[in-house]
Amino acid sequence: MTHSQWISVVSAKVSGAWNFHNALLNTPLSFFILLSSAAGTVGNRGQAAYAAANCFLNAFAQHRHTLGLPASSIDLAPVSDAGYLAEGSAERVAQIAGNLGSEMISEKEVLALIAAAVTGKIGNTCGGHCITGLKIASEAKDSLFWIEDAKFKHLKDKAEAEASELSASSPNAAVSLGAALEAAESSQQAIELICEGLMTKVSAVLMVPREEMDPSKAIVVYGLDSLVAIEIRNWITRELEASLQVLELLTSGSFWSLSEAVLAKSRLRTMFVGQNAEKK
């Protein structure tokens, strides 16, 4: 992204906020509302300038508070029944909502939030900053790129608690990839499990349909870059207890060969080999 591209996106919100602020500085106001986006809170990938502009609005509300002036910033989640999403395809709607990991809100809810800001309820109860829609579904907690950010720890803990409750109450609950790997009866089966897990993870992170994934192709074919590779590497470390370098992911010949490398370095492989030896 060039500097001019950055400015073209950021300037509308930044300059607009300052212009309104300066124009009304000597005018007594009951409210000053800034419509921001949840993208500014999670840092939406591929939208650095847009996320930064919305993050500025949140900070600007706090700046007005330090001056003793009213201000409310509302971070909106995707709005399902108005504007861009209402006119877009179902696939695009699901893609945007999935990337943010947020629940969508309705136009009616947006209007209710604005009404709350007008009456001062947001300023009095949320410190002037209201974030909407951020709830991590237990089934999606491993697919969100921002979930390891420390400021979302309380949301992650809640999602994991819900997942544990679901697992305890359901005898048919899904087995984790790590547990499935430990239970594998052969190296071939273990590699197949890892390969399937990798393709599912990459599909979710890069938003490429799972059915388009080919285990004989390299991850970079699907648009993997160094930043996303770090996320995949961290997931491999966490779920499969294998330590890989980012370069290994970027230069891996195929999903299959990467899966072989992961198995060779996985701590779970020790358990797997030991269990197989006992069976023999």
PDB file of C-alpha atoms in Angstrom:
ATOM      1  CA  MET A   1       0.000   0.000   0.000  1.00  0.00           C
ATOM      2  CA  THR A   2       1.383   3.389  -0.993  1.00  0.00           C
ATOM      3  CA  HIS A   3       1.182   6.473   1.208  1.00  0.00           C
ATOM      4  CA  SER A   4      -1.344   8.073  -1.153  1.00  0.00           C
ATOM      5  CA  GLN A   5      -3.548   4.970  -1.007  1.00  0.00           C
ATOM      6  CA  TRP A   6      -3.397   5.048   2.791  1.00  0.00           C
ATOM      7  CA  ILE A   7      -4.310   8.737   2.914  1.00  0.00           C
ATOM      8  CA  SER A   8      -7.187   8.335   0.450  1.00  0.00           C
ATOM      9  CA  VAL A   9      -8.880   5.882   2.831  1.00  0.00           C
ATOM     10  CA  VAL A  10      -7.959   7.425   6.183  1.00  0.00           C
ATOM     11  CA  SER A  11      -8.501  11.104   5.387  1.00  0.00           C
ATOM     12  CA  ALA A  12     -12.292  10.946   5.014  1.00  0.00           C
ATOM     13  CA  LYS A  13     -12.872   9.846   8.609  1.00  0.00           C
ATOM     14  CA  VAL A  14      -9.913  11.677  10.157  1.00  0.00           C
ATOM     15  CA  SER A  15     -10.445  15.008   8.399  1.00  0.00           C
ATOM     16  CA  GLY A  16     -14.209  14.716   8.712  1.00  0.00           C
ATOM     17  CA  ALA A  17     -14.043  14.196  12.479  1.00  0.00           C
ATOM     18  CA  TRP A  18     -11.640  17.111  12.955  1.00  0.00           C
ATOM     19  CA  ASN A  19     -13.736  19.389  10.720  1.00  0.00           C
ATOM     20  CA  PHE A  20     -16.913  18.726  12.708  1.00  0.00           C
ATOM     21  CA  HIS A  21     -15.013  19.082  15.988  1.00  0.00           C
ATOM     22  CA  ASN A  22     -13.453  22.433  15.039  1.00  0.00           C
ATOM     23  CA  ALA A  23     -16.631  23.816  13.477  1.00  0.00           C
ATOM     24  CA  LEU A  24     -18.690  23.024  16.585  1.00  0.00           C
ATOM     25  CA  LEU A  25     -16.048  23.672  19.231  1.00  0.00           C
ATOM     26  CA  ASN A  26     -17.804  26.784  20.536  1.00  0.00           C
ATOM     27  CA  THR A  27     -21.309  25.387  20.111  1.00  0.00           C
ATOM     28  CA  PRO A  28     -22.913  23.688  23.139  1.00  0.00           C
ATOM     29  CA  LEU A  29     -23.776  20.122  22.122  1.00  0.00           C
ATOM     30  CA  SER A  30     -25.813  17.405  23.800  1.00  0.00           C
ATOM     31  CA  PHE A  31     -24.190  14.648  21.764  1.00  0.00           C
ATOM     32  CA  PHE A  32     -21.433  14.013  19.214  1.00  0.00           C
ATOM     33  CA  ILE A  33     -21.711  10.588  17.574  1.00  0.00           C
ATOM     34  CA  LEU A  34     -18.970   8.813  15.620  1.00  0.00           C
ATOM     35  CA  LEU A  35     -20.015   5.721  13.656  1.00  0.00           C
ATOM     36  CA  SER A  36     -17.014   3.410  13.641  1.00  0.00           C
ATOM     37  CA  SER A  37     -16.540  -0.276  12.802  1.00  0.00           C
ATOM     38  CA  ALA A  38     -15.631  -3.447  14.668  1.00  0.00           C
ATOM     39  CA  ALA A  39     -12.846  -3.746  12.083  1.00  0.00           C
ATOM     40  CA  GLY A  40     -11.037  -1.032  14.010  1.00  0.00           C
ATOM     41  CA  THR A  41     -11.132  -3.174  17.134  1.00  0.00           C
ATOM     42  CA  VAL A  42      -9.970  -6.489  15.643  1.00  0.00           C
ATOM     43  CA  GLY A  43      -7.771  -5.028  12.882  1.00  0.00           C
ATOM     44  CA  ASN A  44      -9.411  -6.594   9.847  1.00  0.00           C
ATOM     45  CA  ARG A  45      -6.905  -8.225   7.483  1.00  0.00           C
ATOM     46  CA  GLY A  46      -6.550  -6.613   4.085  1.00  0.00           C
ATOM     47  CA  GLN A  47      -8.093  -3.383   5.382  1.00  0.00           C
ATOM     48  CA  ALA A  48      -5.267  -1.774   7.345  1.00  0.00           C
ATOM     49  CA  ALA A  49      -6.180   1.802   6.407  1.00  0.00           C
ATOM     50  CA  TYR A  50      -9.898   1.272   7.012  1.00  0.00           C
ATOM     51  CA  ALA A  51      -9.216  -0.346  10.396  1.00  0.00           C
ATOM     52  CA  ALA A  52      -6.859   2.491  11.354  1.00  0.00           C
ATOM     53  CA  ALA A  53      -9.406   5.148  10.393  1.00  0.00           C
ATOM     54  CA  ASN A  54     -12.038   3.550  12.601  1.00  0.00           C
ATOM     55  CA  CYS A  55      -9.546   3.119  15.436  1.00  0.00           C
ATOM     56  CA  PHE A  56      -8.890   6.867  15.163  1.00  0.00           C
ATOM     57  CA  LEU A  57     -12.593   7.609  15.669  1.00  0.00           C
ATOM     58  CA  ASN A  58     -12.557   5.631  18.922  1.00  0.00           C
ATOM     59  CA  ALA A  59      -9.522   7.572  20.132  1.00  0.00           C
ATOM     60  CA  PHE A  60     -11.071  10.858  18.993  1.00  0.00           C
ATOM     61  CA  ALA A  61     -14.095  10.256  21.215  1.00  0.00           C
ATOM     62  CA  GLN A  62     -11.737   9.878  24.173  1.00  0.00           C
ATOM     63  CA  HIS A  63      -9.936  13.069  23.145  1.00  0.00           C
ATOM     64  CA  ARG A  64     -13.205  15.006  23.286  1.00  0.00           C
ATOM     65  CA  HIS A  65     -13.903  13.543  26.722  1.00  0.00           C
ATOM     66  CA  THR A  66     -10.577  14.909  27.995  1.00  0.00           C
ATOM     67  CA  LEU A  67     -11.785  18.335  26.841  1.00  0.00           C
ATOM     68  CA  GLY A  68     -15.032  17.913  28.741  1.00  0.00           C
ATOM     69  CA  LEU A  69     -17.020  17.558  25.521  1.00  0.00           C
ATOM     70  CA  PRO A  70     -19.639  14.907  24.701  1.00  0.00           C
ATOM     71  CA  ALA A  71     -18.705  12.096  22.312  1.00  0.00           C
ATOM     72  CA  SER A  72     -19.755   8.520  21.624  1.00  0.00           C
ATOM     73  CA  SER A  73     -18.035   6.117  19.249  1.00  0.00           C
ATOM     74  CA  ILE A  74     -20.049   3.092  18.097  1.00  0.00           C
ATOM     75  CA  ASP A  75     -18.122   0.163  16.587  1.00  0.00           C
ATOM     76  CA  LEU A  76     -20.662  -1.437  14.284  1.00  0.00           C
ATOM     77  CA  ALA A  77     -20.591  -5.110  13.384  1.00  0.00           C
ATOM     78  CA  PRO A  78     -21.822  -6.037   9.870  1.00  0.00           C
ATOM     79  CA  VAL A  79     -25.388  -4.742   9.408  1.00  0.00           C
ATOM     80  CA  SER A  80     -27.432  -7.532   7.847  1.00  0.00           C
ATOM     81  CA  ASP A  81     -30.442  -5.711   6.448  1.00  0.00           C
ATOM     82  CA  ALA A  82     -29.152  -2.342   5.243  1.00  0.00           C
ATOM     83  CA  GLY A  83     -26.472  -0.981   2.950  1.00  0.00           C
ATOM     84  CA  TYR A  84     -23.688  -3.014   1.393  1.00  0.00           C
ATOM     85  CA  LEU A  85     -24.455  -6.389   2.959  1.00  0.00           C
ATOM     86  CA  ALA A  86     -28.165  -6.196   2.205  1.00  0.00           C
ATOM     87  CA  GLU A  87     -27.311  -5.740  -1.469  1.00  0.00           C
ATOM     88  CA  GLY A  88     -24.505  -8.316  -1.613  1.00  0.00           C
ATOM     89  CA  SER A  89     -24.542 -12.072  -2.144  1.00  0.00           C
ATOM     90  CA  ALA A  90     -25.055 -14.545   0.690  1.00  0.00           C
ATOM     91  CA  GLU A  91     -21.503 -15.824   0.157  1.00  0.00           C
ATOM     92  CA  ARG A  92     -20.045 -12.339   0.568  1.00  0.00           C
ATOM     93  CA  VAL A  93     -22.078 -11.723   3.706  1.00  0.00           C
ATOM     94  CA  ALA A  94     -20.848 -14.989   5.243  1.00  0.00           C
ATOM     95  CA  GLN A  95     -17.265 -14.176   4.257  1.00  0.00           C
ATOM     96  CA  ILE A  96     -17.272 -10.762   5.932  1.00  0.00           C
ATOM     97  CA  ALA A  97     -19.011 -11.972   9.078  1.00  0.00           C
ATOM     98  CA  GLY A  98     -16.685 -14.970   9.312  1.00  0.00           C
ATOM     99  CA  ASN A  99     -13.571 -12.848   8.912  1.00  0.00           C
ATOM    100  CA  LEU A 100     -14.594 -10.542  11.738  1.00  0.00           C
ATOM    101  CA  GLY A 101     -15.923 -13.427  13.786  1.00  0.00           C
ATOM    102  CA  SER A 102     -18.811 -11.267  14.860  1.00  0.00           C
ATOM    103  CA  GLU A 103     -22.547 -11.587  15.004  1.00  0.00           C
ATOM    104  CA  MET A 104     -24.363  -9.361  12.537  1.00  0.00           C
ATOM    105  CA  ILE A 105     -26.698  -6.683  13.803  1.00  0.00           C
ATOM    106  CA  SER A 106     -29.858  -5.228  12.300  1.00  0.00           C
ATOM    107  CA  GLU A 107     -30.714  -1.710  11.150  1.00  0.00           C
ATOM    108  CA  LYS A 108     -33.158  -1.500  14.046  1.00  0.00           C
ATOM    109  CA  GLU A 109     -30.346  -2.218  16.504  1.00  0.00           C
ATOM    110  CA  VAL A 110     -28.154   0.448  14.896  1.00  0.00           C
ATOM    111  CA  LEU A 111     -30.910   3.029  15.329  1.00  0.00           C
ATOM    112  CA  ALA A 112     -31.370   1.954  18.954  1.00  0.00           C
ATOM    113  CA  LEU A 113     -27.643   2.455  19.583  1.00  0.00           C
ATOM    114  CA  ILE A 114     -27.754   5.911  18.030  1.00  0.00           C
ATOM    115  CA  ALA A 115     -30.735   6.764  20.227  1.00  0.00           C
ATOM    116  CA  ALA A 116     -28.760   5.595  23.266  1.00  0.00           C
ATOM    117  CA  ALA A 117     -25.856   7.810  22.221  1.00  0.00           C
ATOM    118  CA  VAL A 118     -28.175  10.800  21.782  1.00  0.00           C
ATOM    119  CA  THR A 119     -29.552  10.371  25.304  1.00  0.00           C
ATOM    120  CA  GLY A 120     -26.068   9.952  26.776  1.00  0.00           C
ATOM    121  CA  LYS A 121     -26.473   6.313  27.837  1.00  0.00           C
ATOM    122  CA  ILE A 122     -23.426   5.150  25.877  1.00  0.00           C
ATOM    123  CA  GLY A 123     -21.285   7.926  27.279  1.00  0.00           C
ATOM    124  CA  ASN A 124     -22.379   7.120  30.834  1.00  0.00           C
ATOM    125  CA  THR A 125     -22.198   3.312  30.685  1.00  0.00           C
ATOM    126  CA  CYS A 126     -19.544   2.451  28.075  1.00  0.00           C
ATOM    127  CA  GLY A 127     -17.059   5.258  28.507  1.00  0.00           C
ATOM    128  CA  GLY A 128     -18.205   6.661  25.195  1.00  0.00           C
ATOM    129  CA  HIS A 129     -17.091   3.574  23.260  1.00  0.00           C
ATOM    130  CA  CYS A 130     -19.587   0.852  22.340  1.00  0.00           C
ATOM    131  CA  ILE A 131     -18.403  -2.307  20.510  1.00  0.00           C
ATOM    132  CA  THR A 132     -21.074  -4.455  18.883  1.00  0.00           C
ATOM    133  CA  GLY A 133     -21.218  -8.034  17.665  1.00  0.00           C
ATOM    134  CA  LEU A 134     -17.985  -9.455  19.056  1.00  0.00           C
ATOM    135  CA  LYS A 135     -18.850 -12.908  20.290  1.00  0.00           C
ATOM    136  CA  ILE A 136     -16.667 -15.921  19.609  1.00  0.00           C
ATOM    137  CA  ALA A 137     -18.756 -18.967  18.761  1.00  0.00           C
ATOM    138  CA  SER A 138     -17.254 -22.103  20.309  1.00  0.00           C
ATOM    139  CA  GLU A 139     -17.096 -23.838  16.919  1.00  0.00           C
ATOM    140  CA  ALA A 140     -15.239 -20.876  15.367  1.00  0.00           C
ATOM    141  CA  LYS A 141     -12.744 -20.147  18.131  1.00  0.00           C
ATOM    142  CA  ASP A 142      -9.810 -21.737  16.260  1.00  0.00           C
ATOM    143  CA  SER A 143     -10.466 -20.039  12.912  1.00  0.00           C
ATOM    144  CA  LEU A 144     -10.298 -16.373  13.951  1.00  0.00           C
ATOM    145  CA  PHE A 145      -7.038 -14.595  13.195  1.00  0.00           C
ATOM    146  CA  TRP A 146      -7.390 -12.191  16.153  1.00  0.00           C
ATOM    147  CA  ILE A 147      -8.312 -14.665  18.884  1.00  0.00           C
ATOM    148  CA  GLU A 148      -4.801 -14.811  20.401  1.00  0.00           C
ATOM    149  CA  ASP A 149      -4.780 -11.033  20.961  1.00  0.00           C
ATOM    150  CA  ALA A 150      -4.608 -10.598  24.748  1.00  0.00           C
ATOM    151  CA  LYS A 151      -7.353  -7.980  24.817  1.00  0.00           C
ATOM    152  CA  PHE A 152      -9.853 -10.610  23.668  1.00  0.00           C
ATOM    153  CA  LYS A 153      -8.839 -13.177  26.304  1.00  0.00           C
ATOM    154  CA  HIS A 154     -12.159 -12.912  28.134  1.00  0.00           C
ATOM    155  CA  LEU A 155     -14.033 -13.713  24.914  1.00  0.00           C
ATOM    156  CA  LYS A 156     -11.752 -16.666  24.181  1.00  0.00           C
ATOM    157  CA  ASP A 157     -12.134 -18.026  27.725  1.00  0.00           C
ATOM    158  CA  LYS A 158     -15.913 -17.827  27.415  1.00  0.00           C
ATOM    159  CA  ALA A 159     -15.869 -19.645  24.057  1.00  0.00           C
ATOM    160  CA  GLU A 160     -13.627 -22.393  25.451  1.00  0.00           C
ATOM    161  CA  ALA A 161     -15.884 -22.797  28.485  1.00  0.00           C
ATOM    162  CA  GLU A 162     -18.908 -23.155  26.204  1.00  0.00           C
ATOM    163  CA  ALA A 163     -17.036 -25.689  24.071  1.00  0.00           C
ATOM    164  CA  SER A 164     -16.134 -27.714  27.174  1.00  0.00           C
ATOM    165  CA  GLU A 165     -19.736 -27.719  28.342  1.00  0.00           C
ATOM    166  CA  LEU A 166     -20.881 -28.849  24.898  1.00  0.00           C
ATOM    167  CA  SER A 167     -18.271 -31.599  24.820  1.00  0.00           C
ATOM    168  CA  ALA A 168     -19.237 -32.819  28.278  1.00  0.00           C
ATOM    169  CA  SER A 169     -22.934 -32.929  27.417  1.00  0.00           C
ATOM    170  CA  SER A 170     -22.545 -34.571  24.009  1.00  0.00           C
ATOM    171  CA  PRO A 171     -21.160 -38.105  23.723  1.00  0.00           C
ATOM    172  CA  ASN A 172     -20.698 -37.552  19.986  1.00  0.00           C
ATOM    173  CA  ALA A 173     -18.774 -34.299  20.319  1.00  0.00           C
ATOM    174  CA  ALA A 174     -15.992 -33.747  17.807  1.00  0.00           C
ATOM    175  CA  VAL A 175     -12.525 -34.978  18.793  1.00  0.00           C
ATOM    176  CA  SER A 176      -9.723 -32.419  18.627  1.00  0.00           C
ATOM    177  CA  LEU A 177      -7.078 -32.825  15.931  1.00  0.00           C
ATOM    178  CA  GLY A 178      -4.394 -33.434  18.541  1.00  0.00           C
ATOM    179  CA  ALA A 179      -6.433 -36.176  20.212  1.00  0.00           C
ATOM    180  CA  ALA A 180      -7.175 -37.756  16.833  1.00  0.00           C
ATOM    181  CA  LEU A 181      -3.461 -37.721  16.008  1.00  0.00           C
ATOM    182  CA  GLU A 182      -2.600 -39.456  19.272  1.00  0.00           C
ATOM    183  CA  ALA A 183      -5.159 -42.132  18.443  1.00  0.00           C
ATOM    184  CA  ALA A 184      -3.844 -42.699  14.895  1.00  0.00           C
ATOM    185  CA  GLU A 185      -2.855 -46.295  14.176  1.00  0.00           C
ATOM    186  CA  SER A 186      -0.280 -45.628  11.447  1.00  0.00           C
ATOM    187  CA  SER A 187       1.941 -42.894  10.076  1.00  0.00           C
ATOM    188  CA  GLN A 188      -0.192 -42.812   6.946  1.00  0.00           C
ATOM    189  CA  GLN A 189      -3.339 -42.177   8.975  1.00  0.00           C
ATOM    190  CA  ALA A 190      -1.560 -39.525  11.051  1.00  0.00           C
ATOM    191  CA  ILE A 191      -0.373 -37.662   7.945  1.00  0.00           C
ATOM    192  CA  GLU A 192      -3.870 -37.808   6.461  1.00  0.00           C
ATOM    193  CA  LEU A 193      -5.308 -36.301   9.656  1.00  0.00           C
ATOM    194  CA  ILE A 194      -2.728 -33.513   9.704  1.00  0.00           C
ATOM    195  CA  CYS A 195      -3.215 -32.795   6.005  1.00  0.00           C
ATOM    196  CA  GLU A 196      -6.980 -32.555   6.405  1.00  0.00           C
ATOM    197  CA  GLY A 197      -6.577 -30.302   9.439  1.00  0.00           C
ATOM    198  CA  LEU A 198      -4.136 -28.034   7.604  1.00  0.00           C
ATOM    199  CA  MET A 199      -6.396 -27.675   4.569  1.00  0.00           C
ATOM    200  CA  THR A 200      -9.384 -26.900   6.781  1.00  0.00           C
ATOM    201  CA  LYS A 201      -7.402 -24.284   8.720  1.00  0.00           C
ATOM    202  CA  VAL A 202      -5.942 -22.646   5.607  1.00  0.00           C
ATOM    203  CA  SER A 203      -9.384 -22.635   3.992  1.00  0.00           C
ATOM    204  CA  ALA A 204     -10.800 -20.740   6.977  1.00  0.00           C
ATOM    205  CA  VAL A 205      -7.898 -18.291   7.273  1.00  0.00           C
ATOM    206  CA  LEU A 206      -7.586 -17.461   3.565  1.00  0.00           C
ATOM    207  CA  MET A 207     -11.336 -17.745   2.950  1.00  0.00           C
ATOM    208  CA  VAL A 208     -10.859 -20.230   0.108  1.00  0.00           C
ATOM    209  CA  PRO A 209     -13.589 -22.893  -0.276  1.00  0.00           C
ATOM    210  CA  ARG A 210     -12.435 -26.164   1.269  1.00  0.00           C
ATOM    211  CA  GLU A 211     -13.389 -28.119  -1.848  1.00  0.00           C
ATOM    212  CA  GLU A 212     -10.851 -26.105  -3.864  1.00  0.00           C
ATOM    213  CA  MET A 213      -7.975 -27.278  -1.676  1.00  0.00           C
ATOM    214  CA  ASP A 214      -5.639 -29.832  -3.283  1.00  0.00           C
ATOM    215  CA  PRO A 215      -3.242 -31.746  -0.984  1.00  0.00           C
ATOM    216  CA  SER A 216      -0.720 -32.051  -3.825  1.00  0.00           C
ATOM    217  CA  LYS A 217      -0.391 -28.260  -4.137  1.00  0.00           C
ATOM    218  CA  ALA A 218       1.624 -25.866  -1.993  1.00  0.00           C
ATOM    219  CA  ILE A 219      -0.085 -23.518   0.465  1.00  0.00           C
ATOM    220  CA  VAL A 220       1.389 -20.459  -1.271  1.00  0.00           C
ATOM    221  CA  VAL A 221      -0.714 -21.282  -4.339  1.00  0.00           C
ATOM    222  CA  TYR A 222      -3.760 -20.175  -2.330  1.00  0.00           C
ATOM    223  CA  GLY A 223      -2.320 -16.792  -1.365  1.00  0.00           C
ATOM    224  CA  LEU A 224      -0.320 -17.530   1.800  1.00  0.00           C
ATOM    225  CA  ASP A 225       1.999 -14.683   2.783  1.00  0.00           C
ATOM    226  CA  SER A 226       4.449 -14.299   5.664  1.00  0.00           C
ATOM    227  CA  LEU A 227       1.905 -12.730   8.041  1.00  0.00           C
ATOM    228  CA  VAL A 228      -0.681 -15.455   7.516  1.00  0.00           C
ATOM    229  CA  ALA A 229       2.102 -18.051   7.668  1.00  0.00           C
ATOM    230  CA  ILE A 230       2.851 -16.885  11.214  1.00  0.00           C
ATOM    231  CA  GLU A 231      -0.762 -17.528  12.168  1.00  0.00           C
ATOM    232  CA  ILE A 232      -0.669 -21.017  10.615  1.00  0.00           C
ATOM    233  CA  ARG A 233       2.665 -21.725  12.334  1.00  0.00           C
ATOM    234  CA  ASN A 234       1.214 -20.716  15.706  1.00  0.00           C
ATOM    235  CA  TRP A 235      -1.816 -22.944  15.112  1.00  0.00           C
ATOM    236  CA  ILE A 236       0.457 -25.902  14.294  1.00  0.00           C
ATOM    237  CA  THR A 237       2.440 -25.277  17.477  1.00  0.00           C
ATOM    238  CA  ARG A 238      -0.708 -25.043  19.591  1.00  0.00           C
ATOM    239  CA  GLU A 239      -2.767 -27.871  18.104  1.00  0.00           C
ATOM    240  CA  LEU A 240      -0.114 -30.346  16.935  1.00  0.00           C
ATOM    241  CA  GLU A 241       2.745 -29.500  19.309  1.00  0.00           C
ATOM    242  CA  ALA A 242       5.220 -29.136  16.456  1.00  0.00           C
ATOM    243  CA  SER A 243       7.689 -26.272  16.094  1.00  0.00           C
ATOM    244  CA  LEU A 244       8.204 -25.122  12.500  1.00  0.00           C
ATOM    245  CA  GLN A 245       9.851 -22.083  10.970  1.00  0.00           C
ATOM    246  CA  VAL A 246       7.704 -19.734   8.887  1.00  0.00           C
ATOM    247  CA  LEU A 247      10.056 -20.368   5.962  1.00  0.00           C
ATOM    248  CA  GLU A 248       9.201 -24.074   6.101  1.00  0.00           C
ATOM    249  CA  LEU A 249       5.546 -23.248   5.503  1.00  0.00           C
ATOM    250  CA  LEU A 250       6.317 -20.852   2.666  1.00  0.00           C
ATOM    251  CA  THR A 251       8.631 -23.312   0.899  1.00  0.00           C
ATOM    252  CA  SER A 252       6.719 -26.527   1.584  1.00  0.00           C
ATOM    253  CA  GLY A 253       6.201 -28.455  -1.641  1.00  0.00           C
ATOM    254  CA  SER A 254       2.621 -29.438  -0.887  1.00  0.00           C
ATOM    255  CA  PHE A 255       0.105 -29.828   1.904  1.00  0.00           C
ATOM    256  CA  TRP A 256       1.094 -33.480   2.034  1.00  0.00           C
ATOM    257  CA  SER A 257       4.843 -32.863   2.372  1.00  0.00           C
ATOM    258  CA  LEU A 258       4.158 -30.187   4.981  1.00  0.00           C
ATOM    259  CA  SER A 259       2.037 -32.696   6.895  1.00  0.00           C
ATOM    260  CA  GLU A 260       4.945 -35.151   6.856  1.00  0.00           C
ATOM    261  CA  ALA A 261       7.244 -32.447   8.243  1.00  0.00           C
ATOM    262  CA  VAL A 262       4.735 -31.589  10.969  1.00  0.00           C
ATOM    263  CA  LEU A 263       4.404 -35.232  12.002  1.00  0.00           C
ATOM    264  CA  ALA A 264       8.182 -35.626  12.131  1.00  0.00           C
ATOM    265  CA  LYS A 265       8.446 -32.703  14.568  1.00  0.00           C
ATOM    266  CA  SER A 266       5.274 -33.209  16.584  1.00  0.00           C
ATOM    267  CA  ARG A 267       5.599 -34.095  20.254  1.00  0.00           C
ATOM    268  CA  LEU A 268       2.418 -36.099  19.800  1.00  0.00           C
ATOM    269  CA  ARG A 269       4.373 -38.374  17.461  1.00  0.00           C
ATOM    270  CA  THR A 270       6.328 -39.690  20.452  1.00  0.00           C
ATOM    271  CA  MET A 271       3.090 -40.756  22.097  1.00  0.00           C
ATOM    272  CA  PHE A 272       1.855 -42.137  18.793  1.00  0.00           C
ATOM    273  CA  VAL A 273       5.022 -44.211  18.193  1.00  0.00           C
ATOM    274  CA  GLY A 274       5.030 -45.471  21.777  1.00  0.00           C
ATOM    275  CA  GLN A 275       1.408 -46.539  21.615  1.00  0.00           C
ATOM    276  CA  ASN A 276       2.003 -48.388  18.344  1.00  0.00           C
ATOM    277  CA  ALA A 277       5.011 -50.169  19.805  1.00  0.00           C
ATOM    278  CA  GLU A 278       2.904 -51.382  22.712  1.00  0.00           C
ATOM    279  CA  LYS A 279       0.202 -52.622  20.323  1.00  0.00           C
ATOM    280  CA  LYS A 280       2.808 -54.658  18.417  1.00  0.00           C
TER     281      LYS A 280
END
